[in-house]
Amino acid sequence: IAPENSDSRHISIFCSACQQTICPYHLLYHKKTHKALTLLGFDSLQSKPDNKTLLAQRQKLISKLTKIPKYSETHRQKIDYSFEFLMDNHTPTSYCDLASINNPSTFKKVSNSLIKALSICQDKNSTWQGDMEDRFIVLDNYGNRSDTCFLGLVDGSHGVTAAETVAAELPLLFLDQLAQMDSSYKKSKDEQQILDSFATVIEADYREKEKIFSDKPGNDETNKTNTYEWIHKAYAKSFWRMDRLLRLGRNEVSKVRWSGCSAVTCLVERIPKETDGTEEEERKHSENNTHSPLTRTAKGVAGLLHIANLGNAHAVLCKNGKSHCLSKEHSTSNVSERKRILQNGGNISTNEPDGLVEGYLRTTRGLGHHGDPILKRSVIPVPHTISVPIDDTCQFLILASNGLWEVLDYNEVLALTLTTFTHYLRMYECVQQNTTAPYKCQYLMPLTEDNLNHSKAINDLQDGIKILYSNKDIFLTDSKGNLKQNYTGQELLKTASPVGSKPPPQFEGDTKTHPSNCKSQTAGRGRVTSETLYDNAASYISEQLVKTALAAGSRDNITILIVLLNGC
């Protein structure tokens, strides 16, 4: 599809608070209105009150505030700011084109049978940022294994050095850990040579501390059932070593405080077929692997995603039209992270909205940030890891930097992705039918209570699996930055389909409007005649997400890596 066939004025966003369709350029003002109404004590879903009502409510709140013994001038300012914002007559333009992207999307060809297409789109957001500090990782045939790939996104902070180093060396460190436990992962001679050069940095005393990853005794039941624990430990150990290498300060410019980064990575691997499919062999195989979680998966589970993240870079999976956040927010907005920092002797400033660690950094976990021992005492390199199965109901996997998540939440990104994908299929249909323009209507994905409740959505993720393995913390550090023996191991998240849950929403007009040559390549669903359909769709979606983030008021670098899975 040619880019000029796109008609971006038909792309709208669902506000996850009020479920109204909003133009991207109006989203920032729309969300501020919700926040201001809530702070002044109004229902955020109601229409904006008249000026007389606003004035009366402001006077009422200030009167109550002045009677409180501990009078807060900061809260008084919030009331005034909200009042002034609502009183101002904002008249946004009715329509304007989405901003142009400095760097068009990059298509990456991977041979993994679980992935139909993969695209990356970036923009440094030149209005607010001078340099592009994000980096991405796409490695096909990872570890010389077919149908295994390693994806990653690194969100740099206060310089690009740490992000560049992590993007280049973290995949090698992780592969080294995997190869020690699984002989099917192979390292090339060049990779081994680079790893050998790190031996002088990872000294004996440092290796002694690393024993926590393997020597910590676990619960017998956990050892029997947790097949993916070794992958989670490999993630934790590789992140730990990566942070040690960043302590060398290679290519750093500042002599006071070095750069750092957030990161989200994903190991995509296909589950091999271990039986020929006969009932007798399947029964014997099941009896011999009663403790393996793979025996508890429903038929059709094709692969696994092993996710690790720290900081504010996130991964979201779209399954059956629902958003499932596979990462964890490590910032001062996280209550548990704030508690950890304060208990270890750290400080969090009073900056709005949630404060800064030591008055400098919003993220509470990350790689790098060396040179300031006080800051590094609180900012730890401990990833959150999780393993989930994927099947033909999984549609999209999105890895994105903070530039996207600071203006759009998971549900809004999901709705926009589904909307854009549907819009693209309609444009493809128009081109196939030699029409001159796409349909003049909005293609929107309705949000229901099922896919709005993303905080609990992870509990619905395994329709075909009963147990998924997650790890909250591999280790914590004490107030001096040293490892503490409080490894929590892996957490078993037992899930079940909710009783009486509604069926997941599907694409609008899915069975009537989509032509046969736009259907999925999965069995029984027809076949796509154009090999580039999904490649172009992935590029189109990633570009639209970046444009929407820019229009919605993002002030950070934006990088989006989108993977089209077999369910789309």
Coordinates of C-alpha atoms in Angstrom, one line a residue:
I1 CA 0.0 0.0 0.0
A2 CA 1.4 3.4 -0.9
P3 CA 1.6 5.8 2.0
E4 CA -0.4 8.4 0.2
N5 CA -3.5 6.1 0.5
S6 CA -3.5 6.8 4.2
D7 CA -6.2 9.2 5.5
S8 CA -5.0 9.9 9.0
R9 CA -8.0 12.1 9.8
H10 CA -10.0 8.9 10.3
I11 CA -7.7 7.7 13.1
S12 CA -9.1 8.5 16.5
I13 CA -8.3 7.3 20.0
F14 CA -10.6 6.0 22.7
C15 CA -10.2 7.7 26.0
S16 CA -10.0 4.8 28.5
A17 CA -11.6 7.0 31.2
C18 CA -14.8 8.1 29.4
Q19 CA -14.6 5.9 26.2
Q20 CA -15.1 8.9 23.9
T21 CA -13.3 9.0 20.6
I22 CA -10.7 11.8 20.6
C23 CA -8.6 13.3 17.9
P24 CA -4.9 12.7 18.8
Y25 CA -4.2 16.5 19.0
H26 CA -7.0 16.9 21.5
L27 CA -6.0 14.0 23.8
L28 CA -3.6 16.0 26.0
Y29 CA -6.2 18.7 26.7
H30 CA -8.9 16.0 27.2
K31 CA -6.9 14.1 29.8
K32 CA -6.0 17.3 31.6
T33 CA -9.7 18.2 31.8
H34 CA -10.4 14.8 33.5
K35 CA -7.6 15.4 36.0
A36 CA -8.7 19.0 36.8
L37 CA -12.3 18.0 37.3
T38 CA -11.3 15.2 39.7
L39 CA -9.0 17.5 41.7
L40 CA -11.8 20.1 42.1
G41 CA -14.2 17.4 43.4
F42 CA -16.3 16.9 40.3
D43 CA -17.1 13.7 38.5
S44 CA -14.4 13.4 35.8
L45 CA -16.9 11.9 33.4
Q46 CA -19.3 14.8 33.5
S47 CA -19.3 17.8 31.1
K48 CA -17.4 20.8 32.2
P49 CA -19.4 23.0 34.6
D50 CA -20.1 26.7 33.9
N51 CA -17.7 29.3 35.3
K52 CA -20.0 30.3 38.2
T53 CA -20.1 26.7 39.4
L54 CA -16.3 26.4 39.1
L55 CA -15.8 29.6 41.1
A56 CA -18.1 28.5 43.9
Q57 CA -16.4 25.1 44.1
R58 CA -12.9 26.7 44.2
Q59 CA -13.9 29.0 47.1
K60 CA -15.4 26.0 48.9
L61 CA -12.2 24.0 48.6
I62 CA -9.9 26.8 49.6
S63 CA -12.2 27.6 52.6
K64 CA -11.8 24.0 53.8
L65 CA -8.1 24.0 53.2
T66 CA -7.4 27.0 55.3
K67 CA -9.1 25.4 58.3
I68 CA -6.7 22.5 58.2
P69 CA -3.9 22.8 60.8
K70 CA -1.3 21.6 58.3
Y71 CA -2.0 24.1 55.6
S72 CA -0.5 23.0 52.2
E73 CA 0.4 25.8 49.8
T74 CA 1.2 23.1 47.2
H75 CA -2.4 21.8 47.3
R76 CA -3.7 25.4 47.1
Q77 CA -1.6 25.9 43.9
K78 CA -3.1 22.7 42.4
I79 CA -6.6 23.9 43.0
D80 CA -5.8 27.3 41.4
Y81 CA -4.1 25.7 38.4
S82 CA -7.0 23.3 37.8
F83 CA -9.5 26.2 38.2
E84 CA -7.6 28.4 35.7
F85 CA -7.3 25.5 33.3
L86 CA -11.0 24.8 33.2
M87 CA -11.8 28.6 33.1
D88 CA -9.6 29.1 30.0
N89 CA -11.6 28.7 26.8
H90 CA -9.6 26.1 24.9
T91 CA -10.6 25.9 21.3
P92 CA -8.5 23.3 19.6
T93 CA -8.5 23.1 15.8
S94 CA -11.1 20.8 14.3
Y95 CA -8.5 18.9 12.3
C96 CA -4.8 19.0 11.4
D97 CA -2.6 16.4 9.9
L98 CA -0.5 14.2 12.2
A99 CA 3.1 15.3 12.4
S100 CA 5.7 14.0 10.0
I101 CA 8.2 11.5 11.3
N102 CA 11.8 12.3 10.9
N103 CA 12.8 8.6 10.6
P104 CA 10.4 6.4 8.7
S105 CA 9.7 2.9 9.9
T106 CA 12.3 0.2 9.5
F107 CA 11.1 -3.3 8.4
K108 CA 13.1 -6.2 9.9
K109 CA 12.8 -9.6 8.2
V110 CA 12.8 -12.5 10.7
S111 CA 12.5 -16.2 9.9
N112 CA 10.6 -17.1 13.1
S113 CA 7.4 -19.0 12.3
L114 CA 5.6 -17.2 15.2
I115 CA 6.1 -13.8 13.7
K116 CA 4.3 -12.6 10.5
A117 CA 6.0 -9.2 10.4
L118 CA 8.1 -6.9 12.5
S119 CA 8.6 -3.1 12.2
I120 CA 10.4 -0.4 14.2
C121 CA 9.6 3.3 14.0
Q122 CA 11.5 6.0 15.9
D123 CA 11.4 9.8 16.3
K124 CA 13.6 11.9 18.5
N125 CA 10.9 14.4 19.1
S126 CA 12.9 17.4 18.1
T127 CA 10.6 19.8 19.7
W128 CA 11.7 18.7 23.1
Q129 CA 14.8 16.5 22.6
G130 CA 18.1 17.3 21.0
D131 CA 19.4 13.8 20.6
M132 CA 17.9 10.3 19.9
E133 CA 18.9 8.2 23.0
D134 CA 16.8 5.1 22.2
R135 CA 18.2 1.9 20.7
F136 CA 16.6 -1.3 19.6
I137 CA 17.7 -5.0 19.2
V138 CA 16.4 -7.5 16.7
L139 CA 18.4 -10.7 16.5
D140 CA 17.1 -13.6 14.3
N141 CA 18.2 -17.2 14.8
Y142 CA 19.4 -16.2 18.3
G143 CA 22.0 -18.6 19.6
N144 CA 22.1 -20.3 16.2
R145 CA 18.6 -21.7 16.9
S146 CA 16.0 -21.6 14.2
D147 CA 12.6 -20.1 15.3
T148 CA 14.2 -18.3 18.2
C149 CA 14.8 -14.6 18.2
F150 CA 15.8 -11.9 20.7
L151 CA 14.0 -8.5 20.7
G152 CA 14.8 -5.5 22.8
L153 CA 14.4 -1.8 23.3
V154 CA 16.7 0.4 25.3
D155 CA 15.5 3.8 26.5
G156 CA 18.6 6.0 27.2
S157 CA 18.7 8.7 29.8
H158 CA 21.1 11.6 30.1
G159 CA 23.2 10.4 27.2
V160 CA 23.2 7.7 24.7
T161 CA 26.4 5.8 25.8
A162 CA 24.7 3.4 28.1
A163 CA 21.9 2.6 25.7
E164 CA 24.4 1.9 22.9
T165 CA 26.5 -0.4 25.1
V166 CA 23.5 -2.3 26.4
A167 CA 22.1 -2.8 22.9
A168 CA 25.5 -4.3 21.8
E169 CA 26.5 -6.4 24.8
L170 CA 23.4 -7.4 26.7
P171 CA 22.3 -10.0 24.1
L172 CA 25.8 -11.6 24.3
L173 CA 25.7 -11.8 28.1
F174 CA 22.2 -13.3 28.0
L175 CA 23.3 -15.8 25.4
D176 CA 26.3 -16.8 27.5
Q177 CA 24.0 -17.6 30.5
L178 CA 21.5 -19.5 28.3
A179 CA 24.3 -21.6 26.7
Q180 CA 25.6 -22.7 30.1
M181 CA 22.2 -24.3 30.9
D182 CA 21.0 -25.3 27.4
S183 CA 23.5 -26.8 24.9
S184 CA 21.2 -26.0 22.0
Y185 CA 22.3 -22.3 22.3
K186 CA 25.5 -21.8 20.4
K187 CA 28.0 -19.0 20.5
S188 CA 30.2 -18.0 17.5
K189 CA 33.9 -17.6 17.8
D190 CA 33.6 -13.8 17.6
E191 CA 31.0 -13.7 20.3
Q192 CA 33.1 -16.0 22.6
Q193 CA 36.1 -13.7 22.0
I194 CA 34.1 -10.7 23.2
L195 CA 32.8 -12.6 26.2
D196 CA 36.3 -13.7 27.1
S197 CA 37.4 -10.0 27.1
F198 CA 34.9 -9.4 30.0
A199 CA 36.6 -12.0 32.2
T200 CA 39.0 -9.4 33.7
V201 CA 36.1 -7.2 34.7
I202 CA 34.0 -10.0 36.3
E203 CA 36.5 -10.8 39.0
A204 CA 36.4 -13.6 41.6
D205 CA 34.8 -11.6 44.4
Y206 CA 32.1 -10.5 41.9
R207 CA 31.4 -14.1 40.8
E208 CA 31.1 -15.1 44.5
K209 CA 28.2 -12.6 44.8
E210 CA 26.6 -14.1 41.8
K211 CA 26.2 -17.5 43.5
I212 CA 22.9 -16.2 44.8
F213 CA 21.4 -17.0 41.5
S214 CA 22.1 -20.7 41.7
D215 CA 22.7 -21.5 45.4
K216 CA 19.4 -20.2 46.8
P217 CA 17.4 -23.2 47.9
G218 CA 13.9 -23.3 46.5
N219 CA 10.7 -24.9 47.5
D220 CA 10.5 -28.5 46.3
E221 CA 7.2 -28.0 44.6
T222 CA 8.5 -24.9 42.8
N223 CA 11.5 -26.8 41.6
K224 CA 9.3 -29.5 40.1
T225 CA 7.0 -27.2 38.3
N226 CA 8.9 -24.1 37.4
T227 CA 10.4 -25.0 34.0
Y228 CA 11.4 -21.4 33.2
E229 CA 13.1 -20.4 36.4
W230 CA 16.5 -20.9 34.8
I231 CA 15.7 -18.4 32.1
H232 CA 14.6 -15.8 34.6
K233 CA 17.8 -16.3 36.5
A234 CA 19.8 -16.0 33.3
Y235 CA 18.0 -12.7 32.7
A236 CA 18.8 -11.5 36.2
K237 CA 22.5 -12.5 36.0
S238 CA 23.0 -11.0 32.5
F239 CA 21.5 -7.6 33.7
W240 CA 23.6 -7.8 36.8
R241 CA 26.8 -8.3 34.7
M242 CA 25.8 -5.6 32.2
D243 CA 25.5 -3.1 35.0
R244 CA 29.0 -4.0 36.1
L245 CA 30.4 -3.5 32.6
L246 CA 28.8 0.0 32.5
R247 CA 30.8 0.9 35.6
L248 CA 33.9 1.1 33.4
G249 CA 32.5 4.3 31.9
R250 CA 33.6 3.5 28.4
N251 CA 32.9 6.4 26.0
E252 CA 31.2 8.4 28.7
V253 CA 31.5 12.2 28.3
S254 CA 30.5 13.6 31.7
K255 CA 33.0 13.5 34.6
V256 CA 30.2 13.8 37.2
R257 CA 27.3 11.6 36.4
W258 CA 27.2 9.0 33.6
S259 CA 24.3 8.0 31.4
G260 CA 21.8 5.2 32.2
C261 CA 18.9 3.5 30.5
S262 CA 15.7 1.5 30.9
A263 CA 15.2 -1.7 28.9
V264 CA 12.6 -4.2 27.9
T265 CA 13.7 -7.5 26.2
C266 CA 11.8 -10.4 24.8
L267 CA 13.1 -13.9 23.9
V268 CA 10.7 -15.5 21.4
E269 CA 10.9 -19.3 21.0
R270 CA 8.8 -21.9 19.4
I271 CA 7.7 -24.9 21.3
P272 CA 8.9 -28.0 19.4
K273 CA 6.6 -30.9 18.8
E274 CA 7.9 -33.7 20.9
T275 CA 5.3 -36.3 19.9
D276 CA 3.9 -37.7 16.6
G277 CA 0.4 -36.9 17.6
T278 CA -1.0 -40.4 18.3
E279 CA -3.2 -40.6 21.4
E280 CA -1.1 -43.4 23.0
E281 CA 2.2 -41.4 22.6
E282 CA 0.6 -38.3 23.9
R283 CA -0.7 -40.1 26.9
K284 CA 2.7 -41.6 27.7
H285 CA 4.4 -38.2 27.1
S286 CA 1.9 -36.6 29.4
E287 CA 2.6 -39.2 32.2
N288 CA 6.3 -38.7 31.9
N289 CA 6.0 -34.9 32.2
T290 CA 3.3 -34.4 34.8
H291 CA 5.2 -31.5 36.4
S292 CA 5.9 -29.7 33.1
P293 CA 3.8 -26.6 32.5
L294 CA 3.8 -27.4 28.8
T295 CA 1.6 -30.4 29.4
R296 CA -1.0 -28.1 30.9
T297 CA -1.3 -26.0 27.8
A298 CA -4.2 -26.3 25.4
K299 CA -3.7 -27.6 21.9
G300 CA -2.6 -24.8 19.6
V301 CA 0.0 -23.2 22.0
A302 CA 2.9 -22.6 19.5
G303 CA 5.5 -20.7 21.5
L304 CA 6.7 -18.7 24.5
L305 CA 7.6 -15.2 25.2
H306 CA 10.2 -14.6 28.0
I307 CA 10.0 -10.9 28.9
A308 CA 12.4 -8.9 31.1
N309 CA 12.1 -5.2 31.8
L310 CA 13.4 -2.5 34.2
G311 CA 12.6 1.2 34.2
N312 CA 9.8 2.7 32.1
A313 CA 10.1 0.7 28.9
H314 CA 7.2 -1.7 28.5
A315 CA 5.8 -4.6 26.6
V316 CA 2.1 -5.2 25.8
L317 CA 0.5 -8.2 24.3
C318 CA -2.8 -8.1 22.4
K319 CA -4.6 -11.4 22.8
N320 CA -8.2 -11.8 21.7
G321 CA -8.6 -8.0 21.5
K322 CA -7.5 -7.5 25.1
S323 CA -4.4 -5.7 26.3
H324 CA -2.0 -7.6 28.7
C325 CA 0.9 -5.6 30.1
L326 CA 3.8 -8.0 30.4
S327 CA 6.1 -5.6 32.2
K328 CA 6.2 -3.6 35.4
E329 CA 6.6 0.1 36.0
H330 CA 9.7 0.9 37.9
S331 CA 9.3 4.6 38.7
T332 CA 8.4 6.8 41.6
S333 CA 4.7 6.4 40.8
N334 CA 5.1 2.7 42.0
V335 CA 4.2 2.5 45.7
S336 CA 6.3 -0.6 46.3
E337 CA 9.3 1.0 44.6
R338 CA 9.0 4.2 46.7
K339 CA 8.8 2.1 49.9
R340 CA 12.0 0.1 48.9
I341 CA 14.0 3.3 48.3
L342 CA 12.9 5.0 51.5
Q343 CA 13.6 1.9 53.6
N344 CA 17.1 1.6 52.1
G345 CA 17.9 5.2 53.1
G346 CA 17.2 6.9 49.8
N347 CA 15.4 10.1 49.2
I348 CA 12.5 11.1 46.8
S349 CA 12.0 14.7 46.1
T350 CA 8.6 16.5 46.1
N351 CA 8.7 17.3 42.4
E352 CA 5.4 16.8 40.6
P353 CA 3.8 14.5 39.9
D354 CA 5.5 11.7 41.9
G355 CA 8.9 13.0 42.8
L356 CA 12.4 12.2 41.7
V357 CA 15.0 9.8 43.1
E358 CA 17.6 11.9 44.9
G359 CA 16.0 14.9 43.1
Y360 CA 17.4 13.6 39.8
L361 CA 15.7 10.6 38.2
R362 CA 12.1 9.3 37.9
T363 CA 13.0 5.7 37.2
T364 CA 13.8 3.5 40.2
R365 CA 15.5 0.7 38.4
G366 CA 17.8 0.8 35.4
L367 CA 21.2 0.1 34.0
G368 CA 24.1 2.5 34.4
H369 CA 23.7 5.9 36.2
H370 CA 27.2 5.3 37.7
G371 CA 29.3 8.1 39.0
D372 CA 26.8 9.1 41.7
P373 CA 27.0 6.5 44.5
I374 CA 24.1 8.0 46.4
L375 CA 21.8 7.7 43.3
K376 CA 23.1 4.3 42.5
R377 CA 22.3 3.0 45.9
S378 CA 18.6 3.3 45.0
V379 CA 18.6 2.7 41.3
I380 CA 19.2 -1.1 41.0
P381 CA 19.7 -3.3 37.9
V382 CA 17.0 -5.9 38.9
P383 CA 14.6 -6.8 36.1
H384 CA 11.0 -8.0 36.3
T385 CA 10.7 -11.2 34.3
I386 CA 7.7 -13.2 33.1
S387 CA 7.0 -16.1 30.7
V388 CA 3.8 -16.5 28.8
P389 CA 2.6 -18.8 26.1
I390 CA 1.4 -17.6 22.7
D391 CA -1.1 -19.2 20.3
D392 CA -3.2 -18.2 17.3
T393 CA -5.3 -15.9 19.5
C394 CA -2.3 -13.6 20.1
Q395 CA -2.4 -10.7 17.6
F396 CA 0.3 -8.1 18.4
L397 CA 3.3 -7.6 20.7
I398 CA 4.3 -4.0 21.2
L399 CA 7.6 -2.9 22.8
A400 CA 7.8 0.9 23.3
S401 CA 9.9 3.5 25.1
N402 CA 8.6 6.0 27.6
G403 CA 7.8 8.5 24.8
L404 CA 4.6 6.5 24.0
W405 CA 3.6 5.4 27.5
E406 CA 3.8 8.9 29.0
V407 CA 0.8 10.0 26.8
L408 CA -1.1 6.8 26.1
D409 CA -2.0 4.0 28.4
Y410 CA -2.1 0.3 27.4
N411 CA -5.8 0.2 26.4
E412 CA -5.5 3.3 24.3
V413 CA -2.5 1.8 22.5
L414 CA -4.4 -1.4 22.0
A415 CA -7.5 0.3 20.6
L416 CA -5.4 2.5 18.3
T417 CA -3.4 -0.5 17.1
L418 CA -6.6 -2.5 16.3
T419 CA -8.2 0.5 14.7
T420 CA -5.2 1.2 12.5
F421 CA -4.8 -2.4 11.5
T422 CA -8.5 -2.6 10.5
H423 CA -8.1 0.8 8.6
Y424 CA -5.1 -0.6 6.7
L425 CA -7.1 -3.8 5.7
R426 CA -9.9 -1.6 4.3
M427 CA -7.3 0.5 2.3
Y428 CA -5.9 -2.7 1.0
E429 CA -9.3 -3.8 -0.1
C430 CA -9.9 -0.5 -1.8
V431 CA -6.6 -0.8 -3.8
Q432 CA -7.5 -4.4 -4.7
Q433 CA -10.8 -3.2 -6.0
N434 CA -9.2 -0.3 -7.9
T435 CA -11.1 2.3 -5.8
T436 CA -9.7 5.8 -5.4
A437 CA -10.1 6.4 -1.7
P438 CA -10.6 4.5 1.5
Y439 CA -14.0 4.4 3.3
K440 CA -15.0 7.7 4.7
C441 CA -15.7 6.6 8.2
Q442 CA -13.9 5.8 11.4
Y443 CA -12.8 2.3 12.0
L444 CA -12.8 2.1 15.8
M445 CA -12.3 -0.8 18.2
P446 CA -14.9 -0.5 20.9
L447 CA -13.5 -0.8 24.5
T448 CA -15.5 -2.9 26.9
E449 CA -15.1 -3.6 30.6
D450 CA -13.3 -6.8 29.6
N451 CA -10.4 -5.0 27.9
L452 CA -10.5 -1.8 29.9
N453 CA -9.5 -3.5 33.2
H454 CA -5.9 -3.9 32.1
S455 CA -4.7 -4.1 35.7
K456 CA -6.3 -7.5 36.0
A457 CA -6.0 -8.5 32.4
I458 CA -2.9 -10.5 33.0
N459 CA -5.0 -12.9 35.0
D460 CA -7.0 -13.8 31.8
L461 CA -3.9 -14.3 29.6
Q462 CA -3.7 -18.0 29.7
D463 CA -6.9 -19.3 28.1
G464 CA -5.0 -22.4 27.2
I465 CA -2.5 -22.6 30.1
K466 CA -3.2 -22.9 33.8
I467 CA 0.1 -21.6 35.2
L468 CA 2.4 -18.9 34.1
Y469 CA 5.7 -18.1 35.7
S470 CA 6.6 -14.7 36.9
N471 CA 9.4 -13.4 39.0
K472 CA 9.0 -10.3 41.1
D473 CA 12.6 -9.8 42.4
I474 CA 15.6 -11.9 41.8
F475 CA 17.5 -9.9 44.4
L476 CA 17.5 -6.6 46.2
T477 CA 20.4 -4.5 47.4
D478 CA 21.0 -3.1 50.8
S479 CA 21.6 0.6 51.6
K480 CA 25.2 0.2 50.4
G481 CA 24.3 -1.3 47.1
N482 CA 25.4 -4.8 48.0
L483 CA 23.4 -8.0 47.3
K484 CA 21.2 -9.2 50.1
Q485 CA 20.2 -12.9 50.5
N486 CA 16.5 -12.3 50.0
Y487 CA 15.9 -13.9 46.6
T488 CA 12.2 -14.5 46.3
G489 CA 12.3 -17.0 43.5
Q490 CA 9.5 -17.3 41.0
E491 CA 5.9 -16.5 41.7
L492 CA 3.2 -18.9 40.4
L493 CA 0.3 -16.9 39.1
K494 CA -2.6 -19.3 39.0
T495 CA -5.3 -18.1 36.6
A496 CA -8.7 -19.2 35.4
S497 CA -11.2 -17.9 33.0
P498 CA -13.6 -15.6 34.9
V499 CA -17.1 -16.9 35.3
G500 CA -19.6 -15.2 33.1
S501 CA -17.0 -13.2 31.2
K502 CA -18.1 -11.7 28.0
P503 CA -16.6 -12.9 24.7
P504 CA -13.6 -10.8 23.6
P505 CA -14.4 -8.1 21.0
Q506 CA -13.4 -8.8 17.4
F507 CA -12.6 -6.6 14.5
E508 CA -15.5 -4.6 13.2
G509 CA -17.1 -6.5 10.4
D510 CA -14.5 -9.2 10.7
T511 CA -16.4 -11.9 8.7
K512 CA -18.1 -9.6 6.2
T513 CA -15.7 -6.8 5.2
H514 CA -12.3 -8.4 5.1
P515 CA -11.6 -9.9 1.7
S516 CA -10.3 -13.5 1.5
N517 CA -6.8 -12.3 0.6
C518 CA -6.5 -10.3 3.8
K519 CA -7.2 -13.1 6.2
S520 CA -4.8 -14.8 8.5
Q521 CA -2.3 -17.4 7.2
T522 CA -3.3 -19.8 9.9
A523 CA -4.9 -23.1 9.0
G524 CA -8.5 -22.9 7.9
R525 CA -8.5 -19.1 7.5
G526 CA -7.5 -18.7 3.9
R527 CA -4.2 -17.4 2.5
V528 CA -2.8 -14.0 1.9
T529 CA -1.8 -13.6 -1.7
S530 CA 0.6 -10.6 -1.1
E531 CA 3.7 -11.5 0.8
T532 CA 4.2 -7.8 1.7
L533 CA 0.7 -7.2 3.2
Y534 CA 1.7 -7.8 6.8
D535 CA 5.1 -6.1 6.4
N536 CA 3.4 -2.9 5.1
A537 CA 0.7 -3.2 7.8
A538 CA 3.4 -3.4 10.6
S539 CA 5.2 -0.4 9.2
Y540 CA 1.9 1.5 8.9
I541 CA 0.8 0.8 12.5
S542 CA 4.2 1.7 14.0
E543 CA 4.2 5.0 12.1
Q544 CA 0.7 5.8 13.2
L545 CA 1.5 5.1 16.8
V546 CA 4.6 7.4 16.7
K547 CA 2.6 10.1 15.0
T548 CA -0.2 9.8 17.6
A549 CA 2.3 10.0 20.5
L550 CA 3.8 13.2 19.0
A551 CA 0.3 14.7 18.5
A552 CA -0.8 13.8 22.0
G553 CA 2.1 15.9 23.5
S554 CA 4.9 13.4 24.2
R555 CA 8.1 15.1 25.3
D556 CA 10.5 12.2 25.1
N557 CA 12.2 10.1 22.4
I558 CA 9.7 7.7 20.9
T559 CA 10.6 4.2 19.8
I560 CA 8.0 1.5 18.9
L561 CA 8.8 -2.1 18.0
I562 CA 5.6 -3.9 16.8
V563 CA 5.4 -7.6 16.1
L564 CA 2.5 -9.0 14.2
L565 CA 1.8 -12.5 15.5
N566 CA -0.2 -15.3 13.9
G567 CA -3.5 -14.2 15.5
C568 CA -3.8 -11.0 13.4

